[in-house]
Coordinates of C-alpha atoms in Angstrom, one line a residue:
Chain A
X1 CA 0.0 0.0 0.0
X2 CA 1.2 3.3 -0.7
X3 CA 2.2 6.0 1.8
X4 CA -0.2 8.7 1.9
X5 CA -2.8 6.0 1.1
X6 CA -2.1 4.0 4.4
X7 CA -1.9 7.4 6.4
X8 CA -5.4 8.9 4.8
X9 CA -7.0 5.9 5.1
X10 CA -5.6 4.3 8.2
X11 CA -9.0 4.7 10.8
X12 CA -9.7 3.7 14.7
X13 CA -10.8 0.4 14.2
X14 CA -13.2 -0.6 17.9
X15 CA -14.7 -3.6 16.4
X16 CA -12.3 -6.8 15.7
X17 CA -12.7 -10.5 14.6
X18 CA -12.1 -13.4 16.1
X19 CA -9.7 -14.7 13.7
X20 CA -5.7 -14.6 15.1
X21 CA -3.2 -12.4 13.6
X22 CA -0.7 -14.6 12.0
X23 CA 3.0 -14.5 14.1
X24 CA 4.6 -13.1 10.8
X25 CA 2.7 -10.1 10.2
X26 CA 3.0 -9.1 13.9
X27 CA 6.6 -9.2 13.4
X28 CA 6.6 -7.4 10.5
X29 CA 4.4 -4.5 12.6
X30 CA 6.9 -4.4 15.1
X31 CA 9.7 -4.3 13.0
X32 CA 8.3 -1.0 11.8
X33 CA 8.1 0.5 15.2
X34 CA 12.1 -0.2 14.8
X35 CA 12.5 2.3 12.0
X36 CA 11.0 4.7 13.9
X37 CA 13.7 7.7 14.3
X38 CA 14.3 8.9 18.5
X39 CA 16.5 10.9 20.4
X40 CA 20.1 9.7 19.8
X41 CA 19.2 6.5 18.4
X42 CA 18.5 5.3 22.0
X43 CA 15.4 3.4 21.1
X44 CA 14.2 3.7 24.7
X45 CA 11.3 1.6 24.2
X46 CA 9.5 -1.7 25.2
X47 CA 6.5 -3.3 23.8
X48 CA 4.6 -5.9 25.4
X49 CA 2.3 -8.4 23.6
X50 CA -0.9 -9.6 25.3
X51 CA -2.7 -12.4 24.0
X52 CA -3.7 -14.1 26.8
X53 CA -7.5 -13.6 27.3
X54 CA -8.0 -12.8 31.4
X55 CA -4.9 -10.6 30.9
X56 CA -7.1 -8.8 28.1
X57 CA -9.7 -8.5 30.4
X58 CA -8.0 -6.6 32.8
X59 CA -6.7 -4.4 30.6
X60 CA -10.0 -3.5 29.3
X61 CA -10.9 -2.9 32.9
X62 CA -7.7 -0.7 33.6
X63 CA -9.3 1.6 30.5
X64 CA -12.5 2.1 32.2
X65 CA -14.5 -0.5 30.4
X66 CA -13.8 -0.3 27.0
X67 CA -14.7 -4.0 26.0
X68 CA -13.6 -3.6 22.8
X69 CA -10.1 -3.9 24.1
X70 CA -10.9 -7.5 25.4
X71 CA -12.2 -8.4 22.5
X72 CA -9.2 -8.1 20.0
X73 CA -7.0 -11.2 19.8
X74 CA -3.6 -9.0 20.8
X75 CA -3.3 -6.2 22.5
X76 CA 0.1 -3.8 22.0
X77 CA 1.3 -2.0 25.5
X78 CA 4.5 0.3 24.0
X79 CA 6.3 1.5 27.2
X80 CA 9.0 3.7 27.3
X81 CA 12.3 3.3 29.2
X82 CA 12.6 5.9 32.2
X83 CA 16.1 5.5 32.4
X84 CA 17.9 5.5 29.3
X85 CA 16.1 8.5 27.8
X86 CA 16.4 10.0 31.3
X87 CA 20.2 9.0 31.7
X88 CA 21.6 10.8 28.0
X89 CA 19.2 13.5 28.5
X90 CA 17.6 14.2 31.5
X91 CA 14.4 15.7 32.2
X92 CA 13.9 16.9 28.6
X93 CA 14.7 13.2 27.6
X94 CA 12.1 12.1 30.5
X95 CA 8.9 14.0 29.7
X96 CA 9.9 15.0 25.9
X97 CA 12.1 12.7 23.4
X98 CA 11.0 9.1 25.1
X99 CA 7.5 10.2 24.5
X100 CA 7.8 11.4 21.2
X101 CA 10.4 8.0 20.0
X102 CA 7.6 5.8 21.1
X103 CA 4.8 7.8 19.7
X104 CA 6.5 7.5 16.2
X105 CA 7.0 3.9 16.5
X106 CA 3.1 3.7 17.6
X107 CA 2.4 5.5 14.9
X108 CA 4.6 3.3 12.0
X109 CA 3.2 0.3 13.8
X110 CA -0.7 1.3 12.9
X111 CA 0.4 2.1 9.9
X112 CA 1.9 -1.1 9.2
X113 CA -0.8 -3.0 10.3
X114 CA -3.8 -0.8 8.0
X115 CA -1.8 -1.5 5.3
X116 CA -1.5 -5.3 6.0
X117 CA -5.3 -5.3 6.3
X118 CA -5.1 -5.2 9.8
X119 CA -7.1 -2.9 12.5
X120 CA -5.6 -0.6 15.0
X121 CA -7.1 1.3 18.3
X122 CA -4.9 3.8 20.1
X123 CA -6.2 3.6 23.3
X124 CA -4.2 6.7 25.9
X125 CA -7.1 6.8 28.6
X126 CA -6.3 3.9 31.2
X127 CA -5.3 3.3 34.8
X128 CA -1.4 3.4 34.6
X129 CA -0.7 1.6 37.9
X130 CA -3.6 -1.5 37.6
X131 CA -1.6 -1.6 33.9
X132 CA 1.8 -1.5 35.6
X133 CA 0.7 -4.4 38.4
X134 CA -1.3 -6.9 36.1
X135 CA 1.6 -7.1 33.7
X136 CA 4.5 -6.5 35.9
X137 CA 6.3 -3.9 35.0
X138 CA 9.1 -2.6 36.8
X139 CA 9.6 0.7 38.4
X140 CA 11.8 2.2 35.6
X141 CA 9.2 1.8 33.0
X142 CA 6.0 3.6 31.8
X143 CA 3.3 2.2 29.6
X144 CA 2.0 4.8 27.7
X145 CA -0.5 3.6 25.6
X146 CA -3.1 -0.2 24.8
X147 CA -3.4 -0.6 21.3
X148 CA -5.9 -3.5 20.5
X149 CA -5.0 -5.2 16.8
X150 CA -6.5 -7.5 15.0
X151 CA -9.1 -8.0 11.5
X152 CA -11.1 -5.0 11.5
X153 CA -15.0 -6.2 11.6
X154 CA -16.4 -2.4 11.0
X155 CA -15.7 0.0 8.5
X156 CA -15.6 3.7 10.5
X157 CA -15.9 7.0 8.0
X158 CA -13.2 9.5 8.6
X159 CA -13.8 11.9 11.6
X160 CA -13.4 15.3 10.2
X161 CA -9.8 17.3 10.0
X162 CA -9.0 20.9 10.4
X163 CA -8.3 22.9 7.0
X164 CA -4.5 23.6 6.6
X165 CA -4.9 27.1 7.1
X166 CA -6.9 26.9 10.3
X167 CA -3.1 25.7 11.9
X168 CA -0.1 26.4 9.3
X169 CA 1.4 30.0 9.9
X170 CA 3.8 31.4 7.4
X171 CA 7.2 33.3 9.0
X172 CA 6.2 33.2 12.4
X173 CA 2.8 32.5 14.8
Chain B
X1 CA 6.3 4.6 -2.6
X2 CA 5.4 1.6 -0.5
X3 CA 4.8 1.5 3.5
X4 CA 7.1 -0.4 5.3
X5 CA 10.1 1.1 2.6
X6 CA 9.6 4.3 3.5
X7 CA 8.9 3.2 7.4
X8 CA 12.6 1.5 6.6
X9 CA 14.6 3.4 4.3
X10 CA 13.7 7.0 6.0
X11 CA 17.0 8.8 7.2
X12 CA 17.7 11.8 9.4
X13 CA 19.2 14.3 6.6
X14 CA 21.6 16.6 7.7
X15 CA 23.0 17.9 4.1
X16 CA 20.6 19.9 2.0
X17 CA 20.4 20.9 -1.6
X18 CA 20.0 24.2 -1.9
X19 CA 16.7 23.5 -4.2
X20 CA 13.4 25.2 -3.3
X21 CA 10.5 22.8 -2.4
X22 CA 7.5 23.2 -4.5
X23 CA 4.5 24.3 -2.4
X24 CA 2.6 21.7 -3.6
X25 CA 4.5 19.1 -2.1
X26 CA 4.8 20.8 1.4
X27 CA 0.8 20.6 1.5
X28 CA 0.8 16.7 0.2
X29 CA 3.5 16.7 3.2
X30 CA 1.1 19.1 6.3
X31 CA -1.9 16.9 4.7
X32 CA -0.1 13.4 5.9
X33 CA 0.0 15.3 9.3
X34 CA -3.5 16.0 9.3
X35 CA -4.6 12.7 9.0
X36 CA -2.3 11.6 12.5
X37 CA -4.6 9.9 15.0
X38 CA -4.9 12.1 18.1
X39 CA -6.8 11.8 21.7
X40 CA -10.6 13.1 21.2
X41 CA -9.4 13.7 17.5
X42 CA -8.6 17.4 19.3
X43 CA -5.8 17.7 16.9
X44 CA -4.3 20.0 18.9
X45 CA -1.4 21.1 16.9
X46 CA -0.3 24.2 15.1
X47 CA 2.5 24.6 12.7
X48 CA 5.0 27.2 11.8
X49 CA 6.5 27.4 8.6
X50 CA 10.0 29.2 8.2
X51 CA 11.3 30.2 4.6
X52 CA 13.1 33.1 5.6
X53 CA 17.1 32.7 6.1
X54 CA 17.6 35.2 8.5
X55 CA 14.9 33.3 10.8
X56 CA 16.2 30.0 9.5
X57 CA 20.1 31.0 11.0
X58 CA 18.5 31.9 14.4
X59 CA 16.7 29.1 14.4
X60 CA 19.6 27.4 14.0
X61 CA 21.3 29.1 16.9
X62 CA 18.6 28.0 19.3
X63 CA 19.3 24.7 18.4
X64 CA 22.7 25.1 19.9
X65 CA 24.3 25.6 16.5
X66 CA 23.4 22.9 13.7
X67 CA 23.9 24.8 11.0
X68 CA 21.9 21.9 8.9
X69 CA 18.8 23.8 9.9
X70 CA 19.4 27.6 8.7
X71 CA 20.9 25.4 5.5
X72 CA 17.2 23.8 4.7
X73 CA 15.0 25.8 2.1
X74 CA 12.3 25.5 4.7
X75 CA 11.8 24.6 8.4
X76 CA 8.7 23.2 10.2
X77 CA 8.1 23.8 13.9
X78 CA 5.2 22.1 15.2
X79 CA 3.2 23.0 18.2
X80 CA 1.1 21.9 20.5
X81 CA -1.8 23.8 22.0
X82 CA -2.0 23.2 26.0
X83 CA -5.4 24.6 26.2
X84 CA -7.0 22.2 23.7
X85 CA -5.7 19.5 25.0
X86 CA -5.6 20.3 29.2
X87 CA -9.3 21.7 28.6
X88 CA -10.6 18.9 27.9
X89 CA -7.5 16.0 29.6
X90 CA -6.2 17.9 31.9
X91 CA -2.7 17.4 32.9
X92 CA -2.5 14.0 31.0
X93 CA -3.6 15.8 27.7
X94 CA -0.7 18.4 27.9
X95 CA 1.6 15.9 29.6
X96 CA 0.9 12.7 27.4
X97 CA -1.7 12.9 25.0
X98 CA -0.9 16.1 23.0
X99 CA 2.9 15.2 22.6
X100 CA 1.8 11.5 21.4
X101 CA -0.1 13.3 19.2
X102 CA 2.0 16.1 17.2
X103 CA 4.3 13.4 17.4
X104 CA 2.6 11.2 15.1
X105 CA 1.8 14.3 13.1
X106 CA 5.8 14.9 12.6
X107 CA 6.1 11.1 11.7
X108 CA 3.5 11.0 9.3
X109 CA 5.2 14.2 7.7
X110 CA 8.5 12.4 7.8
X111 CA 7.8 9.9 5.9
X112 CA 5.5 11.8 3.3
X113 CA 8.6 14.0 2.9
X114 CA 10.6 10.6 2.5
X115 CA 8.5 9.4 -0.3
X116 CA 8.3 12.0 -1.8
X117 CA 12.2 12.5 -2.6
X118 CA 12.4 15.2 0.2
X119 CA 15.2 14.8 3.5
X120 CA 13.8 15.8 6.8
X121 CA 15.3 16.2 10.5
X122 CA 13.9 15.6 13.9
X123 CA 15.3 18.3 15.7
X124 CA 14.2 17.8 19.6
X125 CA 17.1 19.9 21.4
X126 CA 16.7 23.6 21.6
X127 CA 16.6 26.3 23.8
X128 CA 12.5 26.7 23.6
X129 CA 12.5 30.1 25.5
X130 CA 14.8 31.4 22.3
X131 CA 11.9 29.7 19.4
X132 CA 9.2 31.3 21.2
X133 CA 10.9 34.7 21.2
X134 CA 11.9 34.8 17.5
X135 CA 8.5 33.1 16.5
X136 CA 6.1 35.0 18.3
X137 CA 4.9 32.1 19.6
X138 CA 1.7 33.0 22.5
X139 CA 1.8 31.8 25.8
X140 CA -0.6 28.9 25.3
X141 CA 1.8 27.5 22.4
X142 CA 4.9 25.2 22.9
X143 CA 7.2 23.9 20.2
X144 CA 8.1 20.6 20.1
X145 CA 10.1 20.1 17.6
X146 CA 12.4 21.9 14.5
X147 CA 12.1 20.0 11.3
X148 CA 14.4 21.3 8.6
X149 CA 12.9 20.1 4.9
X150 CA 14.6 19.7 2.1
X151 CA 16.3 17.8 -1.0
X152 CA 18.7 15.6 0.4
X153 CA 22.6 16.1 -0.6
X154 CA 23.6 13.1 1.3
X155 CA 22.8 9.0 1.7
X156 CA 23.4 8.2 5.2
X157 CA 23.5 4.1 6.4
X158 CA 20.8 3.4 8.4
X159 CA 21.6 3.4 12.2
X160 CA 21.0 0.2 13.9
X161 CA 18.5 -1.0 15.2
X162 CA 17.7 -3.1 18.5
X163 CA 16.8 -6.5 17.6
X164 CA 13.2 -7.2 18.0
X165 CA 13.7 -10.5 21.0
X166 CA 15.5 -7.0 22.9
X167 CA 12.4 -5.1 23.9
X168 CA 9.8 -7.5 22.8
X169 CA 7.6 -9.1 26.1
X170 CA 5.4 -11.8 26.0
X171 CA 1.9 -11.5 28.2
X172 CA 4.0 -9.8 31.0
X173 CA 7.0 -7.9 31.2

């Protein structure tokens, strides 16, 4: 699939199959996320996969109910890494430059996975400390978003964009 | 130009042609951003497009001297908007959700750019009090990010890359 086609065309996708994703075109998903460019190259992410179905549960219940979470055969938890982006950078590596590394390998990996024919959900609204507990995650590490995948069993129309000109200034703000 | 190639063969580009880019392919480029995913689709991002060279040098300067930037034909700075997104998230809409968003704004641009035979940047360090200054930028407003644009006059190898069985956990961390 073609670039801008996979970004224009790429939607929120709340309503899955049952069908499993095949092992190979998860890997190829996350090997996008790879190519995503960070801060120094530090790459100060981790991803955890979910498939098991109680575990999916609880993560559905740790974003205040939304089922749909639950009902997708995998679900992606991206993390980011508190202490290397922290260690080269420091605050501004903290709360800036981990957050924006993993956001662009979120974003490659939904991407991906439209353009593999597969469905995405980007889900930032959820408990972080009943995620951090049910899957174990250690102190140094932050999950910052649930992202359901699987076969998309709805077909959403586009939510509306702002015009260019309503945000693009020319020179200066 | 397919998905995962540009997701793969994307580089940071540090040496620019001197070559104007033709405003048609800067909107096909702010259009990819458009279509980012983003929390309450709020979209609550701005963009600041910088032509002039005298602006381009001091923008430069505020990123602690790369001269790469003031040497691009053009320079994006996106924004984020901290009253859109705290009015309606609060702290975890400035904090989290509008970063993850702008963020997969810039990516999406990135990789337009990339496919469309253009180089791009991710600058992340600079002195923001200096970018605010020299753009007029309003209180409400922070830059995130300075994105020189332009024909690349270089072919860098590609950095590595973690392997995959590094960051990826199964069920649990």
């Amino acid at each position: 699939m073609e670039v801008f086609e996979a970004i224009s065309q790429r939607r929120s996708i709340r309503r899955f199959k049952e069908e499993d994703v095949d092992e190979s075109l998860i890997e190829k998903i996350v090997q996008s996320g790879v190519w995503a460019p960070s801060a120094g190259n530090l790459q100060s992410w981790e991803l955890i996969l979910v498939k098991n179905p109680q575990t999916r549960e609880k993560l559905s219940e740790a974003a205040y109910l939304r089922d749909f979470i639950a009902k997708a055969p995998l679900v992606m938890v991206p993390c980011v890494n508190l202490i290397v982006s922290g260690g080269v950078y420091g605050t501004r590596g903290v709360k800036l430059y981990s957050l924006q590394d993993v956001s662009c390998a979120i974003e490659n990996m939904l991407l991906m996975a439209h353009a593999l024919g597969l469905g995405t959900c980007w889900v930032g609204a959820f408990d972080e400390q009943l995620v951090i507990d049910l899957l174990e995650i250690p102190d140094n590490i932050r999950p910052v978003a649930l992202i359901p995948l699987g076969y998309p069993d709805e077909k959403p129309y586009p939510p509306p964009r702002r015009d260019l000109d309503d945000f693009i200034h020319f020179e200066r703000y």
